[in-house]
Short mmCIF file of C-alpha atoms and ligand atoms in Angstrom, two decimals:
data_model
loop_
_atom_site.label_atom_id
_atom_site.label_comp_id
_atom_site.label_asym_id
_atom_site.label_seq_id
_atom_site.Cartn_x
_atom_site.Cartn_y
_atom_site.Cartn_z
CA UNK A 76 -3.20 8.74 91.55
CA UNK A 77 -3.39 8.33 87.85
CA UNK A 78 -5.80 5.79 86.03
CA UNK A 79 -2.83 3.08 84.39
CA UNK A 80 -1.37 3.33 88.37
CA UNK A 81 -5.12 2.41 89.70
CA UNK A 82 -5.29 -0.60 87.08
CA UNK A 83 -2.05 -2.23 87.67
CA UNK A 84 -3.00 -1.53 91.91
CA UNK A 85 -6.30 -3.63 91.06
CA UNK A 86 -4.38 -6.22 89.08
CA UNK A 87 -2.26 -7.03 91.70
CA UNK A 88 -5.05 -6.76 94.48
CA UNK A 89 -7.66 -9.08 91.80
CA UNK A 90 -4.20 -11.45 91.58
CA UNK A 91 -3.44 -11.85 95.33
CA UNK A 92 -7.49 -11.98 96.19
CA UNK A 93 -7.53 -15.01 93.93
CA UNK A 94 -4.33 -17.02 94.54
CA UNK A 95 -3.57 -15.63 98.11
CA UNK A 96 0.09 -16.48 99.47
CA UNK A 97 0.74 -18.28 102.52
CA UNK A 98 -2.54 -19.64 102.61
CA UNK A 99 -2.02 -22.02 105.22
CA UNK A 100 -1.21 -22.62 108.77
CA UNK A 101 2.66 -22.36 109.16
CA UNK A 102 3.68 -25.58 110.96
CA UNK A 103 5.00 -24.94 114.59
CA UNK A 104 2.21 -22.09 114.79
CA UNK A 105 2.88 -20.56 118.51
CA UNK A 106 0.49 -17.84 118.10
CA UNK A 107 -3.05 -17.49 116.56
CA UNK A 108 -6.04 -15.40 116.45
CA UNK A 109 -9.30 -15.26 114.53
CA UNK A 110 -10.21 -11.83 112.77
CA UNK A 111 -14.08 -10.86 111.98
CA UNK A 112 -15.23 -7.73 109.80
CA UNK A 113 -19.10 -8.48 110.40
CA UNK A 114 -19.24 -5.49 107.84
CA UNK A 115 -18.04 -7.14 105.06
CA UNK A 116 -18.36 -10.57 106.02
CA UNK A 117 -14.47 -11.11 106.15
CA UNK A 118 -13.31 -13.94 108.40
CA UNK A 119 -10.00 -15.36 108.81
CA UNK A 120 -7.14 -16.86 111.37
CA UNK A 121 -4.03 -15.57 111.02
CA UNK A 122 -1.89 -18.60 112.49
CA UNK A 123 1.93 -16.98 113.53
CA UNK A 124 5.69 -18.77 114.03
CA UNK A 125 7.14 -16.24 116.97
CA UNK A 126 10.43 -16.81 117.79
CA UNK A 127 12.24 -14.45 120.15
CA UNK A 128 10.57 -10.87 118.65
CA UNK A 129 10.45 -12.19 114.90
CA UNK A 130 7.85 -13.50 112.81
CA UNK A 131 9.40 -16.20 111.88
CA UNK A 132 6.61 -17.91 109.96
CA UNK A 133 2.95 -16.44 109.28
CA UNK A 134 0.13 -17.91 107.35
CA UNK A 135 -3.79 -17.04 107.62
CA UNK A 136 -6.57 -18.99 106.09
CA UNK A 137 -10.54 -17.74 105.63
CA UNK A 138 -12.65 -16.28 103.08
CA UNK A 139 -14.04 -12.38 102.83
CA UNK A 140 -14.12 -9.68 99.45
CA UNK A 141 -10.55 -9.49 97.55
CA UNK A 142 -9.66 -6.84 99.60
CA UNK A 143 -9.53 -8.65 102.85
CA UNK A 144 -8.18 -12.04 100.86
CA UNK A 145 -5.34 -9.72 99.27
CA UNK A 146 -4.50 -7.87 102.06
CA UNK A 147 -4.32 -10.82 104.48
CA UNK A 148 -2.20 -12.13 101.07
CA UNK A 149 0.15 -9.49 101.25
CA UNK A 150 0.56 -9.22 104.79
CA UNK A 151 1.76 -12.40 105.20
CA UNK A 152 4.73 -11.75 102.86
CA UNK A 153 5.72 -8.27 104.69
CA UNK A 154 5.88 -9.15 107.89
CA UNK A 155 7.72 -12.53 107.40
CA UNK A 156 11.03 -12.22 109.07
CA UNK A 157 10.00 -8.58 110.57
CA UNK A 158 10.71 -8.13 114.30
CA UNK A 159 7.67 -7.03 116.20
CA UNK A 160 9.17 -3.24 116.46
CA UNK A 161 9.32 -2.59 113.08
CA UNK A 162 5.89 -4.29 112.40
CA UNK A 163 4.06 -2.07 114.44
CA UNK A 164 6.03 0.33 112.78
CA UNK A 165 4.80 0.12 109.21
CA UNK A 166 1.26 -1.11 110.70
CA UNK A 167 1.07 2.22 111.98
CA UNK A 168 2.00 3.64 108.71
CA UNK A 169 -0.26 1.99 106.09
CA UNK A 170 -2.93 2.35 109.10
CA UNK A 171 -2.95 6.24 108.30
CA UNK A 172 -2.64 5.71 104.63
CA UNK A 173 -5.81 3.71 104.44
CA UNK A 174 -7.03 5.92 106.80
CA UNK A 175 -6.83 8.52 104.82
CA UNK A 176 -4.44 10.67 107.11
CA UNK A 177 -1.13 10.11 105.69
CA UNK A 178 0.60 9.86 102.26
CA UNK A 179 1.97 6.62 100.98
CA UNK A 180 5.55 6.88 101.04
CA UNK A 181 6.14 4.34 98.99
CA UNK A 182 9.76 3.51 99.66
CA UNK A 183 7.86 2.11 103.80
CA UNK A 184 5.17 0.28 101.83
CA UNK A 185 6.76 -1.12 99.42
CA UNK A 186 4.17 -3.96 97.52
CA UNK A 187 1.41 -2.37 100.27
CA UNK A 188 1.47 0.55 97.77
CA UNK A 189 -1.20 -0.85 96.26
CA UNK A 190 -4.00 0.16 98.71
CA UNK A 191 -3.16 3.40 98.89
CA UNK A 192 -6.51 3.46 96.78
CA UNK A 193 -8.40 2.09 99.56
CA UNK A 194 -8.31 5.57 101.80
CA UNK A 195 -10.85 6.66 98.79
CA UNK A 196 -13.53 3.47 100.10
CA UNK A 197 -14.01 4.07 103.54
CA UNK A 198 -16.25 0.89 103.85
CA UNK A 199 -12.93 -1.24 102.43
CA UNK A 200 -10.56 0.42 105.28
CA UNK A 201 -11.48 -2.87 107.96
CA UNK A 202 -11.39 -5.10 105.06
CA UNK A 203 -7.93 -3.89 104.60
CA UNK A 204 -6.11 -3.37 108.22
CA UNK A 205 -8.43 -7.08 109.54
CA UNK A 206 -5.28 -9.18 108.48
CA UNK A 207 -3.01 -6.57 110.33
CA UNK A 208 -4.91 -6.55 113.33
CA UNK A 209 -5.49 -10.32 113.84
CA UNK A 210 -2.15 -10.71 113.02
CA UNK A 211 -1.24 -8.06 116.44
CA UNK A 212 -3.26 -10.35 118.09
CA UNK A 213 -1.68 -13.38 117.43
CA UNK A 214 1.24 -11.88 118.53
CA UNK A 215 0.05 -10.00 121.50
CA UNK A 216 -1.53 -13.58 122.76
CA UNK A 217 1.75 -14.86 122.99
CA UNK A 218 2.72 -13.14 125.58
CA UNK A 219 0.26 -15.14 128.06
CA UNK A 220 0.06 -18.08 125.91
CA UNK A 221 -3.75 -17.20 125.54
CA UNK A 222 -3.73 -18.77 121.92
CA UNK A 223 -7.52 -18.36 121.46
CA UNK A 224 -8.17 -14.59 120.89
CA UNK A 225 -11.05 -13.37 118.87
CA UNK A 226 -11.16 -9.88 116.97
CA UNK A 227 -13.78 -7.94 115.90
CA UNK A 228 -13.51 -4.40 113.96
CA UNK A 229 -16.46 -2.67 114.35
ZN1 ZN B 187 -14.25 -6.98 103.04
#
């Protein structure tokens, strides 16, 4: 990855870290969960509309290092409207590129492109995938209506 590509990746992480979207708890919230990177420090809930197999609504609220903030940010505005299927589906994908194990194919990623970076921090990889896995979850608790799950990636 070139330097400019870097810069512009951290713009947009320093932007969504600092005015995160869907910051709030969608109203009609069937499904929640609490995330916790004892790590980092990153905490949030990631609150979830389900209807049928699709996200219908998503918001998360809580506090953790831009990375966390911007990836719970970012998140949010993905999966919105994504049935469950094809969640898991690019989950699995930006999984490995944070990971380290696969290359970002930008065309699945799309705005998630921009922590590609990440696979390079391997202390920033939970503060990246906690939104993503609270947000499973959420979802996951909705199948037994057990609305009070608690994660921790350790
Ligand atoms: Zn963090």
């Amino acid at each position: 990855m070139n330097a400019d590509l870097r810069d512009l990746y951290q713009e947009v992480i320093l932007d969504h870290a600092k005015a995160p979207r869907n910051f709030r708890f969608p109203e009609g919230a069937n499904c929640s969960a609490e995330g916790d990177n004892p790590l980092c420090g990153d905490n949030l809930t990631v609150k979830v509309v389900l209807e049928g197999d699709t996200v219908v609504d998503i918001g998360f609220q809580g506090s953790g290092c831009a990375i966390s903030q911007a990836a719970a940010s970012t998140m949010t505005q993905v999966v919105k409207g994504m049935k469950r299927q094809a969640i898991d589906t690019l989950f699995s994908h930006y999984h490995d590129v944070v990971m380290g194990k696969a290359e970002a194919d930008d065309d699945v990623l799309g705005k998630l492109a921009v922590f590609a970076g990440v696979c390079d921090f391997p202390m920033r990889v939970k503060c990246a995938t906690l939104a993503w896995h609270t947000m499973q979850h959420a979802i996951r608790g909705c199948d037994n209506s057990d609305t009070d799950n608690m994660v921790t990636t350790e």
